[in-house]
Coordinates of C-alpha atoms in Angstrom, one line a residue:
M17 CA 8.9 2.4 -8.1
R18 CA 6.3 0.7 -6.0
K19 CA 3.7 0.5 -8.7
I20 CA 0.6 0.8 -6.7
L21 CA -2.5 0.1 -8.9
K22 CA -4.5 -2.0 -6.6
K23 CA -7.8 -0.2 -6.8
V24 CA -10.3 -1.6 -9.1
S25 CA -11.6 -5.1 -9.7
V26 CA -10.3 -7.0 -12.7
T27 CA -13.1 -8.3 -14.9
G28 CA -14.2 -11.8 -13.9
L29 CA -11.9 -12.0 -10.9
T30 CA -13.3 -9.8 -8.2
A31 CA -17.0 -10.2 -8.5
V32 CA -18.7 -10.6 -5.2
L33 CA -17.6 -14.0 -3.9
S34 CA -20.0 -16.5 -2.7
I35 CA -19.5 -19.8 -1.1
S36 CA -20.4 -21.6 -4.3
M37 CA -17.7 -19.7 -6.1
L38 CA -15.2 -21.0 -3.6
A39 CA -16.2 -24.6 -3.8
G40 CA -13.1 -25.2 -6.0
C41 CA -10.8 -24.4 -3.1
G42 CA -11.4 -27.7 -1.3
S43 CA -12.1 -29.8 -4.4
K44 CA -8.7 -29.0 -5.8
Q45 CA -7.0 -30.8 -2.8
D46 CA -7.4 -34.2 -4.5
D47 CA -4.0 -33.6 -6.1
N48 CA -2.5 -33.0 -2.7
E49 CA -3.9 -35.8 -0.6
K50 CA -0.4 -37.2 -0.2
K51 CA 3.0 -35.6 -0.1
V52 CA 4.6 -35.2 -3.5
E53 CA 8.3 -35.8 -4.2
L54 CA 10.2 -32.6 -4.7
N55 CA 13.5 -31.9 -6.5
K56 CA 16.6 -30.6 -4.7
A57 CA 16.2 -27.2 -3.0
G58 CA 16.9 -24.3 -5.3
T59 CA 16.3 -26.3 -8.5
Y60 CA 13.3 -26.3 -10.8
P61 CA 10.8 -27.7 -11.4
I62 CA 9.9 -27.9 -7.7
V63 CA 7.7 -31.0 -8.3
K64 CA 9.8 -34.0 -9.4
D65 CA 7.1 -35.7 -11.5
G66 CA 4.0 -34.1 -13.0
T67 CA 2.2 -31.1 -11.5
I68 CA 0.2 -30.3 -8.4
N69 CA -2.7 -27.8 -8.1
M70 CA -3.0 -25.2 -5.4
T71 CA -5.3 -22.3 -4.7
M72 CA -4.2 -18.8 -3.8
F73 CA -5.9 -15.7 -2.6
T74 CA -4.3 -12.4 -3.6
M75 CA -5.2 -8.8 -4.5
S76 CA -6.3 -7.8 -8.1
M77 CA -5.3 -4.7 -10.0
P78 CA -6.9 -2.9 -12.9
N79 CA -3.7 -3.2 -15.1
V80 CA -3.6 -7.0 -14.9
E81 CA -6.1 -8.5 -17.3
D82 CA -6.3 -12.1 -16.2
F83 CA -4.0 -13.9 -13.8
A84 CA -5.1 -17.3 -15.1
T85 CA -3.7 -16.6 -18.6
N86 CA -1.0 -14.1 -17.6
D87 CA 2.4 -14.7 -19.2
F88 CA 4.1 -14.7 -15.8
T89 CA 1.6 -17.2 -14.4
E90 CA 2.3 -19.5 -17.3
F91 CA 6.0 -19.0 -16.8
M92 CA 5.6 -20.0 -13.1
E93 CA 3.6 -23.1 -13.9
K94 CA 6.2 -24.4 -16.3
K95 CA 9.1 -23.4 -14.0
T96 CA 7.7 -24.9 -10.8
G97 CA 5.3 -27.7 -11.8
I98 CA 2.7 -26.0 -9.6
K99 CA -0.6 -24.7 -11.1
M100 CA -2.3 -21.9 -9.2
E101 CA -6.0 -21.2 -9.2
F102 CA -6.6 -17.6 -8.2
I103 CA -9.2 -16.2 -5.9
T104 CA -9.0 -12.4 -5.8
G105 CA -10.3 -9.3 -4.0
G106 CA -9.9 -5.7 -5.1
R107 CA -7.9 -3.1 -3.2
D108 CA -11.0 -1.8 -1.5
D109 CA -12.7 -5.0 -0.5
W110 CA -10.0 -7.8 -0.3
S111 CA -10.1 -7.8 3.5
D112 CA -13.8 -8.4 3.7
K113 CA -13.6 -11.1 1.0
L114 CA -10.7 -12.8 2.7
N115 CA -12.4 -12.8 6.1
M116 CA -15.6 -14.3 4.5
I117 CA -13.5 -17.1 2.9
L118 CA -11.6 -17.9 6.1
Q119 CA -14.8 -18.1 8.0
S120 CA -16.1 -20.7 5.6
D121 CA -14.7 -24.2 5.1
D122 CA -13.5 -23.4 1.6
Y123 CA -10.4 -21.4 1.9
P124 CA -7.2 -21.5 -0.3
D125 CA -3.8 -23.1 0.3
I126 CA -1.9 -19.8 0.1
I127 CA -2.6 -16.2 1.1
F128 CA -0.3 -14.1 -1.0
G129 CA 0.6 -10.4 -0.8
V130 CA -2.1 -9.4 1.6
S131 CA -1.9 -9.4 5.4
P132 CA -4.7 -11.5 7.0
D133 CA -5.6 -11.3 10.7
I134 CA -3.0 -13.8 11.9
A135 CA -3.9 -13.3 15.5
K136 CA -7.3 -14.6 14.8
Y137 CA -6.8 -17.1 11.9
G138 CA -3.4 -18.2 12.9
V139 CA -2.6 -18.0 16.6
K140 CA -6.2 -18.6 17.8
E141 CA -7.9 -20.8 15.2
G142 CA -4.9 -22.5 13.5
I143 CA -6.2 -22.0 10.0
I144 CA -3.0 -20.3 9.1
I145 CA -0.2 -22.6 10.1
P146 CA 3.1 -21.8 11.8
L147 CA 6.1 -21.9 9.5
D148 CA 9.0 -22.2 11.9
D149 CA 9.7 -25.8 11.0
Y150 CA 9.5 -25.0 7.2
I151 CA 11.8 -21.9 7.1
T152 CA 14.9 -23.8 6.3
E153 CA 17.7 -23.6 3.7
E154 CA 16.0 -26.6 1.9
N155 CA 12.7 -24.8 1.4
V156 CA 13.4 -21.1 1.3
P157 CA 17.1 -20.4 0.6
N158 CA 16.4 -17.1 -1.2
Y159 CA 14.2 -15.9 1.7
L160 CA 16.9 -16.6 4.3
R161 CA 19.4 -14.8 2.1
V162 CA 17.3 -11.7 2.0
M163 CA 16.4 -11.8 5.7
K164 CA 19.9 -12.0 7.0
D165 CA 20.0 -8.2 6.9
Y166 CA 16.7 -7.9 8.7
D167 CA 15.2 -8.8 12.1
M168 CA 13.1 -11.9 11.4
D169 CA 11.6 -11.6 14.9
I170 CA 9.4 -8.8 13.5
T171 CA 7.4 -11.6 11.9
R172 CA 6.8 -13.5 15.1
E173 CA 3.4 -13.4 16.6
T174 CA 2.5 -13.0 20.3
D175 CA 2.9 -16.8 20.8
G176 CA 6.5 -16.6 19.6
K177 CA 5.8 -18.4 16.3
I178 CA 6.2 -17.3 12.7
Y179 CA 3.1 -17.6 10.6
S180 CA 4.2 -15.7 7.5
L181 CA 7.1 -14.8 5.2
A182 CA 7.9 -11.1 5.3
E183 CA 7.7 -8.6 2.4
V184 CA 10.7 -6.4 1.9
N185 CA 9.9 -3.2 0.0
D186 CA 12.3 -0.6 1.1
C187 CA 11.0 2.0 -1.3
Y188 CA 12.3 5.5 -0.8
H189 CA 9.5 7.4 -2.5
C190 CA 6.9 5.2 -0.9
S191 CA 8.3 6.2 2.5
Y192 CA 7.0 9.7 1.7
G193 CA 4.0 8.4 -0.3
R194 CA 1.5 11.1 0.6
K195 CA 1.8 13.5 -2.3
L196 CA -0.2 16.2 -4.0
W197 CA 0.0 16.9 -7.7
V198 CA -0.7 20.4 -9.2
N199 CA -1.5 21.3 -12.8
K200 CA 1.4 23.7 -13.4
H201 CA -0.1 24.5 -16.8
H202 CA -3.2 26.0 -15.2
L203 CA -1.1 27.9 -12.6
D204 CA 1.0 29.4 -15.5
E205 CA -2.2 30.4 -17.4
M206 CA -3.5 32.0 -14.2
G207 CA -0.3 33.8 -13.5
V208 CA 0.2 32.4 -10.0
G209 CA 2.9 30.2 -8.4
V210 CA 2.7 27.0 -6.5
P211 CA 1.1 27.8 -3.1
T212 CA 3.3 27.3 0.0
T213 CA 0.9 28.2 2.8
T214 CA -2.7 27.5 3.7
D215 CA -3.6 31.1 2.9
E216 CA -1.9 30.9 -0.5
F217 CA -3.6 27.5 -1.2
M218 CA -7.0 29.0 -0.5
D219 CA -6.2 32.0 -2.7
V220 CA -5.1 29.8 -5.6
C221 CA -8.2 27.7 -5.3
K222 CA -10.4 30.8 -5.4
K223 CA -8.6 32.1 -8.5
F224 CA -8.9 28.7 -10.2
L225 CA -12.6 28.6 -9.7
E226 CA -12.9 32.0 -11.3
Y227 CA -10.6 30.8 -14.1
K228 CA -12.5 27.5 -14.6
P229 CA -15.9 27.8 -12.9
D230 CA -16.8 24.2 -13.7
G231 CA -13.4 22.9 -12.5
I232 CA -12.5 20.9 -9.5
A233 CA -9.8 22.7 -7.4
V234 CA -9.0 19.7 -5.1
A235 CA -9.6 16.1 -6.1
G236 CA -9.1 13.0 -4.0
A237 CA -10.5 9.6 -3.3
E238 CA -11.5 7.7 -0.3
Q239 CA -10.0 4.5 -1.7
G240 CA -6.6 4.5 -3.3
W241 CA -2.9 4.7 -2.6
F242 CA -2.5 8.0 -0.6
S243 CA -5.5 9.4 -2.5
R244 CA -7.3 11.0 0.5
M245 CA -6.8 14.8 -0.1
Q246 CA -7.8 15.6 3.5
D247 CA -4.9 13.7 4.9
W248 CA -2.5 15.7 2.8
L249 CA -4.1 19.0 3.7
M250 CA -3.9 18.1 7.4
G251 CA -0.1 18.2 7.1
A252 CA -0.4 21.9 7.7
Y253 CA -1.9 21.2 11.1
T254 CA -0.8 17.8 12.4
F255 CA 0.5 14.3 11.4
I256 CA -2.1 11.9 10.1
P257 CA -1.1 8.3 10.5
S258 CA -1.9 5.4 8.2
K259 CA -4.3 2.6 8.9
S260 CA -4.0 0.7 12.2
A261 CA -1.2 -1.9 12.0
A262 CA -3.3 -4.2 14.2
F263 CA -6.8 -4.0 12.7
T264 CA -6.3 -2.3 9.3
V265 CA -8.8 0.4 10.1
R266 CA -8.3 4.2 10.1
D267 CA -8.5 4.9 13.8
F268 CA -5.9 7.7 13.8
A269 CA -3.7 6.0 16.5
A270 CA -0.1 7.2 16.4
V271 CA 3.0 7.0 18.7
N272 CA 4.5 10.0 20.3
M273 CA 8.2 9.3 19.8
D274 CA 9.3 11.6 22.6
T275 CA 7.2 9.6 25.2
D276 CA 6.6 6.3 23.5
K277 CA 2.9 6.8 24.3
I278 CA 0.1 6.0 21.9
V279 CA -2.2 8.9 21.2
D280 CA -5.2 9.4 18.9
V281 CA -4.7 12.3 16.5
A282 CA -8.4 12.6 15.7
T283 CA -9.2 13.9 19.2
T284 CA -6.6 16.8 19.2
D285 CA -7.1 20.5 18.8
E286 CA -4.7 20.5 15.8
Y287 CA -6.9 18.0 14.0
K288 CA -10.0 20.1 14.8
E289 CA -8.3 23.2 13.3
G290 CA -7.4 21.2 10.2
L291 CA -11.0 20.2 9.7
K292 CA -12.0 23.8 9.9
F293 CA -9.5 24.7 7.2
I294 CA -10.9 22.0 4.9
K295 CA -14.4 23.3 5.7
Q296 CA -13.4 26.7 4.4
L297 CA -12.2 25.1 1.1
Y298 CA -15.4 23.2 0.9
D299 CA -17.6 26.2 1.4
M300 CA -15.9 28.1 -1.4
G301 CA -16.6 25.1 -3.8
A302 CA -12.9 24.0 -4.0
I303 CA -13.5 20.5 -2.8
Y304 CA -15.5 18.0 -4.9
D305 CA -18.2 16.1 -2.9
G306 CA -17.1 12.8 -4.5
N307 CA -13.7 13.0 -2.8
F308 CA -15.2 11.5 0.3
T309 CA -16.6 8.4 -1.4
Q310 CA -15.1 7.7 -4.8
T311 CA -12.4 5.2 -5.7
G312 CA -9.0 6.1 -7.2
E313 CA -10.2 4.9 -10.6
Q314 CA -13.2 7.3 -10.4
M315 CA -10.8 10.1 -9.5
K316 CA -8.6 9.1 -12.5
T317 CA -11.6 9.5 -14.8
L318 CA -12.1 13.0 -13.5
V319 CA -8.4 14.0 -13.9
N320 CA -8.2 12.6 -17.5
Q321 CA -11.2 14.6 -18.9
P322 CA -10.2 16.5 -22.0
D323 CA -10.6 20.0 -20.5
E324 CA -8.3 19.2 -17.6
P325 CA -10.8 20.2 -14.9
V326 CA -8.7 19.3 -11.9
L327 CA -6.1 21.6 -10.4
F328 CA -4.8 19.6 -7.5
F329 CA -5.2 15.8 -6.9
A330 CA -3.8 13.5 -4.1
D331 CA -2.0 10.4 -5.2
G332 CA 1.1 8.4 -4.1
T333 CA 2.3 8.4 -7.7
I334 CA 1.1 10.4 -10.7
S335 CA 1.2 7.2 -12.8
D336 CA -1.8 5.9 -10.9
S337 CA -3.9 8.7 -12.2
I338 CA -2.4 9.6 -15.6
D339 CA -0.7 7.3 -18.1
S340 CA 2.6 8.6 -19.3
V341 CA 2.2 6.9 -22.7
S342 CA -1.4 7.4 -23.8
N343 CA -1.8 10.9 -22.2
N344 CA 1.7 12.3 -22.0
E345 CA 0.7 15.9 -22.6
L346 CA -1.6 15.9 -19.5
Y347 CA 1.1 13.9 -17.6
R348 CA 3.6 16.7 -18.2
H349 CA 1.2 19.4 -17.0
Y350 CA 1.4 18.1 -13.4
E351 CA 4.1 18.2 -10.9
A352 CA 4.4 17.3 -7.2
M353 CA 4.3 20.1 -4.6
A354 CA 5.7 20.4 -1.2
P355 CA 3.6 20.3 2.0
I356 CA 2.0 23.7 2.7
K357 CA 2.7 25.6 5.9
G358 CA -0.1 26.1 8.4
P359 CA -1.0 29.3 10.4
D360 CA 1.4 28.3 13.3
G361 CA 4.2 27.2 11.0
T362 CA 3.3 23.5 11.0
Q363 CA 4.5 21.8 7.7
I364 CA 4.6 18.0 7.9
A365 CA 5.4 15.4 5.3
W366 CA 4.0 12.0 6.1
K367 CA 6.8 9.6 6.6
E368 CA 7.1 5.8 7.0
R369 CA 10.0 5.1 9.3
N370 CA 10.7 1.4 9.1
S371 CA 13.0 -0.3 6.6
G372 CA 10.2 -1.6 4.4
L373 CA 9.9 -4.9 6.2
S374 CA 6.4 -6.2 7.0
S375 CA 5.0 -9.5 8.0
G376 CA 2.1 -11.2 6.4
G377 CA 3.5 -11.4 2.9
V378 CA 3.0 -15.2 2.4
C379 CA 0.8 -17.4 4.6
I380 CA 0.0 -21.1 4.3
T381 CA -3.3 -22.6 5.5
D382 CA -4.0 -26.0 6.9
K383 CA -5.7 -26.8 3.6
C384 CA -2.3 -27.0 2.0
K385 CA -1.1 -30.6 1.9
N386 CA 2.3 -29.6 0.6
P387 CA 3.5 -26.6 2.5
E388 CA 7.1 -27.3 1.5
A389 CA 6.2 -27.1 -2.2
A390 CA 4.1 -23.9 -1.6
L391 CA 7.0 -22.2 0.2
R392 CA 9.5 -23.2 -2.5
W393 CA 7.1 -21.7 -5.0
A394 CA 7.0 -18.5 -3.0
D395 CA 10.8 -18.5 -2.5
F396 CA 11.4 -17.7 -6.1
F397 CA 10.0 -14.2 -5.5
Y398 CA 12.8 -13.6 -3.1
S399 CA 15.4 -13.8 -5.8
E400 CA 16.4 -10.9 -8.0
T401 CA 15.2 -12.9 -11.0
G402 CA 11.9 -13.6 -9.3
D403 CA 11.2 -10.1 -8.4
L404 CA 12.1 -8.8 -11.8
S405 CA 10.0 -11.5 -13.6
S406 CA 6.9 -10.9 -11.5
Q407 CA 7.1 -7.1 -11.8
Y408 CA 8.2 -6.6 -15.4
G409 CA 7.8 -10.0 -17.1
P410 CA 9.8 -13.3 -17.3
E411 CA 11.8 -12.7 -20.4
E412 CA 15.4 -11.8 -19.6
G413 CA 16.9 -9.6 -22.3
K414 CA 13.4 -8.4 -23.3
D415 CA 11.8 -7.4 -20.0
W416 CA 15.0 -6.8 -17.9
E417 CA 18.7 -7.4 -17.8
L418 CA 20.9 -8.1 -14.8
N419 CA 24.2 -6.2 -14.3
P420 CA 24.0 -4.1 -17.5
K421 CA 27.4 -3.0 -18.6
G422 CA 28.2 0.7 -18.3
K423 CA 25.0 1.6 -16.5
V424 CA 24.7 3.2 -13.1
G425 CA 21.8 3.0 -10.6
M426 CA 20.0 5.9 -8.9
D427 CA 22.6 5.8 -6.1
G428 CA 25.4 6.3 -8.6
N429 CA 26.9 2.8 -8.2
P430 CA 27.1 0.2 -11.0
A431 CA 23.5 -0.8 -11.8
L432 CA 22.3 -4.1 -10.6
Y433 CA 19.6 -4.4 -13.2
E434 CA 17.9 -2.5 -16.0
V435 CA 14.2 -2.5 -16.7
L436 CA 13.5 -2.9 -20.4
N437 CA 9.7 -3.3 -20.3
A438 CA 8.8 0.3 -19.3
Y439 CA 6.0 0.6 -16.8
S440 CA 2.5 1.6 -18.1
A441 CA -0.8 1.9 -16.2
E442 CA -2.6 0.4 -19.2
T443 CA -4.2 -3.0 -18.8
Q444 CA -1.8 -5.8 -19.9
N445 CA -1.4 -9.6 -19.4
H446 CA 2.4 -10.0 -19.5
D447 CA 3.3 -9.6 -15.8
W448 CA 1.8 -9.3 -12.3
Q449 CA 3.0 -5.7 -11.6
D450 CA 2.4 -5.3 -7.9
V451 CA 0.3 -8.3 -7.3
G452 CA 1.5 -10.4 -4.4
I453 CA 4.8 -9.5 -2.7
R454 CA 7.5 -7.1 -3.6
V455 CA 11.1 -8.1 -2.5
A456 CA 13.2 -5.0 -3.0
P457 CA 15.7 -4.1 -0.3
R458 CA 17.0 -0.5 -0.4
D459 CA 20.3 -1.3 -2.3
Y460 CA 18.3 -3.3 -4.8
R461 CA 15.8 -0.6 -5.5
M462 CA 18.5 2.0 -5.8
G463 CA 20.4 -0.3 -8.1
Q464 CA 18.0 0.1 -11.0
A465 CA 19.8 1.4 -14.1
M466 CA 18.9 5.0 -14.6
D467 CA 20.1 7.4 -17.3
I468 CA 20.9 10.6 -15.4
D469 CA 19.6 12.5 -18.4
V470 CA 16.4 10.6 -18.7
D471 CA 13.3 12.6 -19.3
P472 CA 11.4 12.3 -16.0
Y473 CA 8.1 12.6 -17.8
S474 CA 8.8 9.6 -20.0
P475 CA 7.7 6.1 -19.0
E476 CA 11.4 5.3 -18.3
G477 CA 11.7 8.3 -16.1
L478 CA 9.0 7.6 -13.5
E479 CA 11.5 6.4 -10.8
K480 CA 13.5 9.5 -11.2
L481 CA 10.4 11.7 -11.2
L482 CA 9.3 10.2 -7.9
Y483 CA 12.8 10.1 -6.4
D484 CA 13.5 13.8 -7.2
A485 CA 10.1 14.9 -5.9
T486 CA 10.6 13.0 -2.7
K487 CA 14.1 14.2 -2.1
E488 CA 13.5 17.8 -2.9
L489 CA 9.9 18.4 -1.8
Y490 CA 9.0 15.9 1.0
E491 CA 12.1 14.6 2.8
P492 CA 12.9 18.1 4.2
Y493 CA 9.6 18.1 6.1
G494 CA 9.6 14.4 7.3
E495 CA 11.1 15.2 10.7
N496 CA 8.7 18.1 11.5
T497 CA 6.7 16.1 14.0
N498 CA 7.2 13.9 17.0
L499 CA 4.3 11.7 15.9
A500 CA 4.8 8.5 13.9
N501 CA 2.9 5.6 12.5
I502 CA 2.6 2.5 14.6
E503 CA 4.1 0.4 11.9
V504 CA 4.3 -3.0 13.5
L505 CA 1.9 -4.0 16.3
K506 CA 1.2 -7.6 17.3
V507 CA -1.9 -8.2 19.4
T508 CA -3.0 -11.4 21.0
D509 CA -6.0 -13.4 19.9
E510 CA -7.8 -12.2 23.1
E511 CA -6.9 -8.6 22.4
S512 CA -8.1 -9.0 18.8
T513 CA -11.3 -10.5 19.9
D514 CA -12.0 -7.8 22.5
M515 CA -10.9 -4.8 20.4
S516 CA -11.5 -5.6 16.7
T517 CA -15.1 -4.5 16.7
T518 CA -14.2 -1.5 18.8
A519 CA -11.6 -0.5 16.3
V520 CA -14.1 -0.7 13.5
E521 CA -16.6 1.4 15.4
V522 CA -14.1 4.0 16.3
S523 CA -12.9 4.3 12.7
K524 CA -16.5 4.6 11.5
L525 CA -17.2 7.4 14.0
I526 CA -14.1 9.3 13.1
D527 CA -14.6 9.1 9.4
E528 CA -18.3 9.9 9.5
N529 CA -17.9 12.9 11.8
A530 CA -14.9 14.2 9.8
V531 CA -16.9 14.3 6.6
A532 CA -19.8 15.9 8.5
F533 CA -17.5 18.6 9.9
M534 CA -15.8 19.2 6.6
T535 CA -19.0 19.6 4.7
G536 CA -20.9 21.5 7.3
E537 CA -23.5 18.8 8.0
K538 CA -22.4 19.2 11.6
D539 CA -21.1 22.4 13.3
I540 CA -17.6 21.5 14.6
D541 CA -17.6 24.0 17.4
S542 CA -21.0 23.1 18.9
E543 CA -20.7 19.4 18.3
W544 CA -17.0 18.7 19.0
D545 CA -17.5 17.6 22.6
K546 CA -20.4 15.4 21.6
Y547 CA -18.1 13.7 19.0
L548 CA -15.4 13.1 21.6
D549 CA -17.9 11.7 24.0
A550 CA -19.2 9.3 21.3
L551 CA -15.6 8.1 20.8
D552 CA -15.2 7.5 24.5
K553 CA -18.4 5.5 24.6
A554 CA -17.4 3.5 21.6
G555 CA -14.3 2.3 23.5
L556 CA -11.5 4.6 22.2
P557 CA -9.7 4.7 25.6
E558 CA -9.7 0.9 25.9
L559 CA -8.5 0.6 22.3
I560 CA -5.6 3.0 23.0
K561 CA -4.8 1.1 26.2
T562 CA -4.7 -2.2 24.2
Y563 CA -2.3 -0.6 21.6
Q564 CA -0.1 0.7 24.4
T565 CA 0.1 -2.8 26.0
A566 CA 1.0 -4.4 22.7
Y567 CA 3.5 -1.6 21.9
D568 CA 5.2 -2.0 25.3
R569 CA 5.2 -5.7 25.0
M570 CA 6.9 -5.7 21.6
H571 CA 9.5 -3.1 22.6
S572 CA 10.3 -5.0 25.9
Q573 CA 10.8 -8.2 23.9
S574 CA 13.1 -6.4 21.4
K575 CA 15.3 -5.3 24.2
E576 CA 15.7 -8.8 25.7

C-alpha cells in the first residue's frame, strides 16, 4: 500500500521555519569542505573513515515521532557513515517552506521525497545541480538497475539535463486513489442500500439526517490524500484532474486524449452542473462546512467520534482516517463504494495513467560538497532491502522477510517478500513509513506475500482491502472519460517565471468561486459568466497555451 499519512506536522519538526532555524544548514558544511574518501561502490559504510554530516529537507508525517531518533535513521547512520540533520515541512505547507529555504542562503544538501521547482532552482538558478555526471554504476547501481525498465528521459528537464533521481511507485490502488467510504452499519440500520446514482445519493443523505439529525452526511478535507469530497462527487459529471504537474496548484488543467489538447475542466458546463448538485446537498445540510477548509487530521477526528456521526467520507485509504488496531469496530463499519452515476449516465473513476514514475525524488544542491556520497546514501532506497527497511523497519526477520517460503503474492506468483511489521496509523518511531521516496515497481508491489484468506479488515489485510475495492469498484469506471491528468510536464525557466504567478491566481479564483457556488454565497447561474471572465483576465488562456506548448514539446521529443 502507498501509506499516505503526510498531513499533519510532527511535534518539534514542522514549526514555522525561520532563517535562524536554518542557520545550521550552512554551518554543518564544515565537515564537507573537502572530498571524503568513499568505499567501493555498493559496499557499506559509504564513508571510508569516520562520518560526515549532511542536511536534508523532507516531508513530515503524523505517524513518525522524531526523525532524528528514529530507528531507521540510526540504522542508516551506522550503515552509511552519513549523519543527517532533518528540516521538514508538513503535507500542507512543505512547498512554501522549501521555497522559503531555497530563496535564502541557508538551504540543505539534499531535497528528498518532495518535488521542488527544478525549472527555477535547477535549470535557471543552479541551486539544484545536474546529476548526469554522477548517475553511474559507481554511485547509483541500484538506481540504474531499477531504471532499466523505465524511460529515464522523463527525468530530463527542458535543457536536456537530469537534476533528480526518479521515484518509482507503481501502486495499483493509488492509480484509482480517489475513493469514498460509506458507513455500511448506518445504511443497514436505516434499511437502505449503497447509493448508485446522484438521486439515490441525495435520498440516502436526506434519510441519514433524519436518522441522525446531528450527523455529517458527507465529510471531506481540503488538505489530505484524495480527501476532497467535491472531487469525488464530480465524477458523476466530469473528470477532475489532480494538481498541475508544472506548478503544483489546482488549476483543473487536463489533456483531452482524443485531440491531445489541453483544456480547463473548471470552465465547462459539466463542471457547472456538478457544482449545482453539490449545492443541493449543501442546502439540505448534508455537507459539513469544515470540508472546505479542514485538514485530513481534523476530518479524522470527526470520523472517530464515539457516536459515528459521519456517513460518507473521502479518503484515498481508510487507514488514513481510522486505525484498524485501536478502533477496529469502526474500521469494519466502513466500506468503499463505486462512483455514482450522474443524470446523463456519466460515471467516472479518477485514474492515474502513468507507470508510477515521477521525477524530483532526490535532488542535490550546490551546498553539498560530496554529491557522490549523498547519491550513494540515496541509492540504498532503490534496493528491495532499502525500500522494506525504510517502510517497515530495518530488522530483517522481525520487520520483513525476503522470498518467504510457501507464500504467494497478490498476483498469485511466489512472494518476493513478506511484511512482518503490520502497518498502523498510530505514531511510532521505528521506521519512516512514507517519508521520502518509495521505490516499488508493479511486480515488486504485487509480490508482497498475502494470505488469500486474510481478513481484509485486519492490519495485515489492508493491501487486499484496497486492491479488491479498486479492482471491483473503481477500475470498471476508469475509462469512462477522454480526459486525463497531465502527469509529466516540463516547463522552461522562462515559462515558469512568466506563468507561476498566473497559475497560483487561477487556482485561487477557481477554488474560491467553487466554494462560493457550492455554499450559495454566489448564485452560479447569474455569476457564472463573471467567473469565466475573471479567469480570462487572470491569464487562464495564456496558462493553457503554455501548457500546450510544453506538452507538444515533450511529446515531439519523445518521438525523436
